[in-house]
PDB file of C-alpha atoms in Angstrom:
ATOM      1  CA  MET A  68       0.000   0.000   0.000  1.00 59.00           C
ATOM      2  CA  THR A  69       1.289   3.435  -0.904  1.00 71.00           C
ATOM      3  CA  LEU A  70       0.410   6.090   1.642  1.00 72.00           C
ATOM      4  CA  PHE A  71      -0.180   9.769   0.948  1.00 78.00           C
ATOM      5  CA  PRO A  72       1.131  12.024   3.740  1.00 78.00           C
ATOM      6  CA  VAL A  73      -1.214  14.763   4.876  1.00 80.00           C
ATOM      7  CA  PHE A  74      -1.411  17.188   7.805  1.00 80.00           C
ATOM      8  CA  LEU A  75      -4.902  17.993   9.045  1.00 85.00           C
ATOM      9  CA  ASP A  76      -6.091  21.140  10.775  1.00 87.00           C
ATOM     10  CA  LEU A  77      -8.173  19.703  13.608  1.00 91.00           C
ATOM     11  CA  SER A  78      -8.722  22.972  15.445  1.00 94.00           C
ATOM     12  CA  GLY A  79     -12.195  22.865  16.963  1.00 95.00           C
ATOM     13  CA  LYS A  80     -13.107  19.595  15.236  1.00 96.00           C
ATOM     14  CA  ARG A  81     -14.288  16.536  17.168  1.00 97.00           C
ATOM     15  CA  GLY A  82     -11.976  13.586  17.519  1.00 97.00           C
ATOM     16  CA  LEU A  83     -13.041  10.252  19.005  1.00 98.00           C
ATOM     17  CA  VAL A  84     -10.747   7.885  20.847  1.00 97.00           C
ATOM     18  CA  VAL A  85     -12.209   4.482  21.703  1.00 97.00           C
ATOM     19  CA  GLY A  86     -10.164   2.970  24.510  1.00 96.00           C
ATOM     20  CA  ALA A  87      -8.423   4.776  27.335  1.00 94.00           C
ATOM     21  CA  GLY A  88      -5.255   2.790  27.941  1.00 92.00           C
ATOM     22  CA  HIS A  89      -1.717   3.839  27.016  1.00 89.00           C
ATOM     23  CA  VAL A  90      -2.397   4.030  23.257  1.00 89.00           C
ATOM     24  CA  GLY A  91      -5.671   5.883  23.779  1.00 93.00           C
ATOM     25  CA  LEU A  92      -3.875   8.294  26.093  1.00 93.00           C
ATOM     26  CA  ARG A  93      -1.254   9.056  23.392  1.00 89.00           C
ATOM     27  CA  ARG A  94      -3.925   9.576  20.728  1.00 91.00           C
ATOM     28  CA  ALA A  95      -6.011  11.816  23.000  1.00 95.00           C
ATOM     29  CA  ARG A  96      -2.963  13.932  23.845  1.00 92.00           C
ATOM     30  CA  GLY A  97      -2.103  14.282  20.165  1.00 89.00           C
ATOM     31  CA  LEU A  98      -5.632  15.376  19.275  1.00 93.00           C
ATOM     32  CA  LEU A  99      -5.675  17.893  22.122  1.00 95.00           C
ATOM     33  CA  GLU A 100      -2.297  19.248  21.024  1.00 89.00           C
ATOM     34  CA  ALA A 101      -3.786  19.745  17.550  1.00 89.00           C
ATOM     35  CA  GLY A 102      -6.661  21.768  19.025  1.00 93.00           C
ATOM     36  CA  ALA A 103      -9.368  19.139  18.581  1.00 96.00           C
ATOM     37  CA  ARG A 104     -12.327  18.657  20.900  1.00 97.00           C
ATOM     38  CA  VAL A 105     -11.759  15.126  22.170  1.00 97.00           C
ATOM     39  CA  THR A 106     -14.184  12.486  23.338  1.00 97.00           C
ATOM     40  CA  VAL A 107     -12.824   9.268  24.831  1.00 97.00           C
ATOM     41  CA  VAL A 108     -15.172   6.294  25.089  1.00 98.00           C
ATOM     42  CA  SER A 109     -14.068   3.442  27.321  1.00 97.00           C
ATOM     43  CA  PRO A 110     -15.514   1.390  30.182  1.00 96.00           C
ATOM     44  CA  GLN A 111     -12.266   2.018  32.099  1.00 92.00           C
ATOM     45  CA  ALA A 112      -9.785   4.874  31.825  1.00 91.00           C
ATOM     46  CA  HIS A 113      -6.090   5.318  32.463  1.00 89.00           C
ATOM     47  CA  PRO A 114      -5.692   7.795  35.373  1.00 91.00           C
ATOM     48  CA  GLU A 115      -3.848  10.258  33.117  1.00 93.00           C
ATOM     49  CA  VAL A 116      -6.778  10.285  30.668  1.00 94.00           C
ATOM     50  CA  ARG A 117      -9.013  11.503  33.495  1.00 93.00           C
ATOM     51  CA  ALA A 118      -6.681  14.483  34.039  1.00 94.00           C
ATOM     52  CA  LEU A 119      -6.939  15.692  30.425  1.00 95.00           C
ATOM     53  CA  ASP A 120      -9.319  18.401  29.220  1.00 95.00           C
ATOM     54  CA  LEU A 121     -11.666  16.133  27.279  1.00 96.00           C
ATOM     55  CA  GLU A 122     -15.030  14.426  27.462  1.00 97.00           C
ATOM     56  CA  LEU A 123     -14.754  10.960  29.007  1.00 97.00           C
ATOM     57  CA  VAL A 124     -17.676   8.604  28.368  1.00 97.00           C
ATOM     58  CA  GLU A 125     -17.294   5.556  30.600  1.00 96.00           C
ATOM     59  CA  ARG A 126     -19.064   2.812  28.688  1.00 97.00           C
ATOM     60  CA  ALA A 127     -18.555   0.547  25.697  1.00 97.00           C
ATOM     61  CA  PHE A 128     -18.434   1.979  22.168  1.00 97.00           C
ATOM     62  CA  VAL A 129     -21.713   2.346  20.272  1.00 97.00           C
ATOM     63  CA  PRO A 130     -21.933   3.394  16.603  1.00 97.00           C
ATOM     64  CA  SER A 131     -23.658   6.681  17.447  1.00 97.00           C
ATOM     65  CA  ASP A 132     -20.401   7.776  19.156  1.00 98.00           C
ATOM     66  CA  LEU A 133     -19.152   8.585  15.639  1.00 97.00           C
ATOM     67  CA  GLU A 134     -21.805  11.233  14.961  1.00 97.00           C
ATOM     68  CA  GLY A 135     -20.229  14.632  14.332  1.00 96.00           C
ATOM     69  CA  VAL A 136     -16.690  13.252  14.512  1.00 96.00           C
ATOM     70  CA  ALA A 137     -13.931  14.272  12.076  1.00 94.00           C
ATOM     71  CA  LEU A 138     -11.752  11.226  12.750  1.00 94.00           C
ATOM     72  CA  ALA A 139     -11.617   8.262  15.112  1.00 97.00           C
ATOM     73  CA  PHE A 140      -9.004   6.098  16.782  1.00 95.00           C
ATOM     74  CA  ALA A 141      -9.780   2.529  17.845  1.00 96.00           C
ATOM     75  CA  CYS A 142      -7.326   1.903  20.694  1.00 93.00           C
ATOM     76  CA  THR A 143      -8.769  -0.960  22.711  1.00 95.00           C
ATOM     77  CA  ASN A 144      -7.216  -4.355  23.427  1.00 92.00           C
ATOM     78  CA  ASP A 145     -10.270  -5.972  21.830  1.00 94.00           C
ATOM     79  CA  GLU A 146      -9.883  -6.535  18.075  1.00 93.00           C
ATOM     80  CA  ASP A 147     -13.651  -6.974  17.672  1.00 95.00           C
ATOM     81  CA  VAL A 148     -14.317  -3.528  19.160  1.00 96.00           C
ATOM     82  CA  ASN A 149     -11.567  -1.961  17.056  1.00 95.00           C
ATOM     83  CA  ASP A 150     -12.962  -3.657  13.933  1.00 94.00           C
ATOM     84  CA  ALA A 151     -16.448  -2.346  14.768  1.00 96.00           C
ATOM     85  CA  VAL A 152     -15.084   1.203  15.046  1.00 96.00           C
ATOM     86  CA  LEU A 153     -13.373   0.841  11.648  1.00 95.00           C
ATOM     87  CA  ARG A 154     -16.492  -0.607   9.990  1.00 95.00           C
ATOM     88  CA  GLU A 155     -18.771   2.105  11.360  1.00 96.00           C
ATOM     89  CA  ALA A 156     -16.299   4.876  10.494  1.00 96.00           C
ATOM     90  CA  GLU A 157     -15.925   3.541   6.954  1.00 94.00           C
ATOM     91  CA  ALA A 158     -19.712   3.402   6.532  1.00 95.00           C
ATOM     92  CA  ARG A 159     -19.831   7.099   7.490  1.00 96.00           C
ATOM     93  CA  GLY A 160     -16.868   8.075   5.284  1.00 94.00           C
ATOM     94  CA  LEU A 161     -14.711   9.013   8.284  1.00 95.00           C
ATOM     95  CA  TRP A 162     -10.960   8.698   8.690  1.00 92.00           C
ATOM     96  CA  ALA A 163     -10.167   6.036  11.286  1.00 93.00           C
ATOM     97  CA  SER A 164      -7.160   4.258  12.715  1.00 90.00           C
ATOM     98  CA  SER A 165      -6.869   0.964  14.562  1.00 89.00           C
ATOM     99  CA  ALA A 166      -4.249   0.025  17.121  1.00 85.00           C
ATOM    100  CA  SER A 167      -4.771  -3.694  16.538  1.00 82.00           C
ATOM    101  CA  ARG A 168      -5.061  -3.735  12.727  1.00 80.00           C
ATOM    102  CA  PRO A 169      -3.463  -0.606  11.260  1.00 79.00           C
ATOM    103  CA  GLU A 170      -3.293  -2.224   7.822  1.00 78.00           C
ATOM    104  CA  ARG A 171      -7.117  -2.224   7.652  1.00 82.00           C
ATOM    105  CA  ALA A 172      -7.531   1.401   8.709  1.00 81.00           C
ATOM    106  CA  SER A 173      -8.181   4.364   6.414  1.00 82.00           C
ATOM    107  CA  MET A 174      -5.325   6.304   8.032  1.00 82.00           C
ATOM    108  CA  ARG A 175      -2.135   5.557   9.892  1.00 78.00           C
ATOM    109  CA  LEU A 176      -0.373   7.695  12.409  1.00 74.00           C
ATOM    110  CA  GLY A 177       3.383   7.443  12.698  1.00 72.00           C
ATOM    111  CA  ALA A 178       5.759   8.891  15.220  1.00 73.00           C
ATOM    112  CA  THR A 179       5.733  12.681  15.359  1.00 74.00           C
ATOM    113  CA  LEU A 180       8.296  15.242  16.353  1.00 74.00           C
ATOM    114  CA  ARG A 181       7.016  18.708  17.266  1.00 75.00           C
ATOM    115  CA  SER A 182       9.300  21.603  18.090  1.00 73.00           C
ATOM    116  CA  GLY A 183       7.536  24.944  17.998  1.00 72.00           C
ATOM    117  CA  ASP A 184       6.281  25.445  14.448  1.00 73.00           C
ATOM    118  CA  LEU A 185       8.140  22.375  13.179  1.00 77.00           C
ATOM    119  CA  LEU A 186       6.106  19.163  12.854  1.00 76.00           C
ATOM    120  CA  VAL A 187       7.685  16.052  11.366  1.00 79.00           C
ATOM    121  CA  ALA A 188       5.714  12.822  10.959  1.00 77.00           C
ATOM    122  CA  ILE A 189       7.501   9.538  10.352  1.00 76.00           C
ATOM    123  CA  GLN A 190       5.599   6.484   9.098  1.00 72.00           C
ATOM    124  CA  THR A 191       7.390   3.242   8.290  1.00 71.00           C
ATOM    125  CA  GLY A 192       4.297   1.105   7.790  1.00 64.00           C
ATOM    126  CA  ALA A 193       1.992  -0.845  10.034  1.00 59.00           C
ATOM    127  CA  ASP A 194       4.503  -3.506  10.978  1.00 65.00           C
ATOM    128  CA  LEU A 195       7.380  -1.316  12.204  1.00 70.00           C
ATOM    129  CA  PRO A 196       6.168   1.362  14.642  1.00 72.00           C
ATOM    130  CA  TYR A 197       9.381   1.101  16.660  1.00 75.00           C
ATOM    131  CA  LEU A 198      11.432   2.025  13.591  1.00 81.00           C
ATOM    132  CA  SER A 199       9.325   5.196  13.252  1.00 78.00           C
ATOM    133  CA  GLN A 200       9.976   6.009  16.900  1.00 80.00           C
ATOM    134  CA  ALA A 201      13.706   5.335  16.598  1.00 85.00           C
ATOM    135  CA  LEU A 202      13.963   7.592  13.525  1.00 84.00           C
ATOM    136  CA  ARG A 203      12.005  10.330  15.324  1.00 80.00           C
ATOM    137  CA  ASP A 204      14.343  10.107  18.329  1.00 84.00           C
ATOM    138  CA  LYS A 205      17.436  10.288  16.096  1.00 85.00           C
ATOM    139  CA  LEU A 206      16.045  13.307  14.233  1.00 83.00           C
ATOM    140  CA  SER A 207      15.043  14.987  17.487  1.00 82.00           C
ATOM    141  CA  ALA A 208      18.557  14.612  18.866  1.00 83.00           C
ATOM    142  CA  ALA A 209      20.079  16.016  15.659  1.00 80.00           C
ATOM    143  CA  LEU A 210      17.897  19.123  15.306  1.00 80.00           C
ATOM    144  CA  PRO A 211      18.502  22.318  17.248  1.00 79.00           C
ATOM    145  CA  SER A 212      15.578  23.141  19.538  1.00 76.00           C
ATOM    146  CA  ASP A 213      15.490  26.840  18.681  1.00 80.00           C
ATOM    147  CA  LEU A 214      14.879  26.972  14.936  1.00 83.00           C
ATOM    148  CA  PRO A 215      13.489  30.424  13.972  1.00 86.00           C
ATOM    149  CA  ILE A 216      10.814  28.963  11.689  1.00 85.00           C
ATOM    150  CA  ALA A 217       8.396  31.897  11.987  1.00 85.00           C
ATOM    151  CA  ALA A 218      11.159  34.393  11.109  1.00 89.00           C
ATOM    152  CA  TRP A 219      12.285  32.283   8.143  1.00 91.00           C
ATOM    153  CA  SER A 220       8.704  32.030   6.962  1.00 89.00           C
ATOM    154  CA  GLU A 221       8.298  35.803   7.127  1.00 91.00           C
ATOM    155  CA  ARG A 222      11.544  36.354   5.203  1.00 92.00           C
ATOM    156  CA  ARG A 223      10.406  33.917   2.514  1.00 93.00           C
ATOM    157  CA  ALA A 224       7.025  35.643   2.206  1.00 92.00           C
ATOM    158  CA  GLN A 225       8.751  39.013   1.837  1.00 94.00           C
ATOM    159  CA  ALA A 226      11.194  37.608  -0.720  1.00 92.00           C
ATOM    160  CA  LEU A 227       8.338  36.346  -2.862  1.00 92.00           C
ATOM    161  CA  THR A 228       7.180  39.958  -3.310  1.00 93.00           C
ATOM    162  CA  LEU A 229      10.541  41.053  -4.727  1.00 93.00           C
ATOM    163  CA  PRO A 230      11.313  41.285  -8.450  1.00 94.00           C
ATOM    164  CA  GLU A 231      13.925  39.021 -10.004  1.00 94.00           C
ATOM    165  CA  PRO A 232      16.873  38.619  -9.503  1.00 94.00           C
ATOM    166  CA  ALA A 233      16.513  39.940  -5.930  1.00 93.00           C
ATOM    167  CA  ARG A 234      13.865  37.285  -5.172  1.00 93.00           C
ATOM    168  CA  SER A 235      16.142  34.413  -6.209  1.00 93.00           C
ATOM    169  CA  ASP A 236      19.099  35.895  -4.313  1.00 93.00           C
ATOM    170  CA  VAL A 237      17.148  36.226  -1.040  1.00 93.00           C
ATOM    171  CA  LEU A 238      15.593  32.758  -1.391  1.00 93.00           C
ATOM    172  CA  ALA A 239      19.003  31.183  -2.094  1.00 93.00           C
ATOM    173  CA  SER A 240      20.485  32.932   0.935  1.00 94.00           C
ATOM    174  CA  LEU A 241      17.584  31.766   3.107  1.00 94.00           C
ATOM    175  CA  LYS A 242      17.958  28.207   1.818  1.00 94.00           C
ATOM    176  CA  ASP A 243      21.657  28.212   2.726  1.00 93.00           C
ATOM    177  CA  GLU A 244      20.913  29.618   6.190  1.00 91.00           C
ATOM    178  CA  ILE A 245      18.310  26.919   6.861  1.00 90.00           C
ATOM    179  CA  ARG A 246      20.587  24.132   5.641  1.00 90.00           C
ATOM    180  CA  LYS A 247      23.380  25.323   7.938  1.00 89.00           C
ATOM    181  CA  ALA A 248      21.007  25.616  10.904  1.00 86.00           C
ATOM    182  CA  VAL A 249      19.779  22.031  10.553  1.00 83.00           C
ATOM    183  CA  GLY A 250      23.154  20.579   9.635  1.00 79.00           C
ATOM    184  CA  ALA A 251      22.174  19.578   6.106  1.00 74.00           C
TER     185      ALA A 251
END
């Protein structure tokens, strides 16, 4: 399967996490970090899930939990429940991911590295999540933590308003500065 990478703006959109263990906790945190309104459905919840700013529904998943949701994560230890979430999400045309069967899901989430305005997602396929994590850790250790991304973005925007050859000169200079800053 060939995957198409995409970054979604989830600000203010509803995200559903079914299951509130360690995987559900990670998915809920990621959705909250992206500005989503998060609902977690699970008969039992990890203590850290309870501390998050989200809606916790303490019961088993029912198909109506998907109403008004932008995307869903099936994160239980029960493959039948995860499969039910995927089936119902697919019937509604929703993006969904499964912790137990990522190869059957409509989306896959890899390891992510976020540093200020920089977001890097690494996906190595359903069978090698630890490789994604190892690559993220290596990249994280190699990148400076204080990249002036907003300033570079502003300089690029200003350069695009310049006539040639000034535009090309400024963009080439900016490219060199960025490459030096990230060690490329």
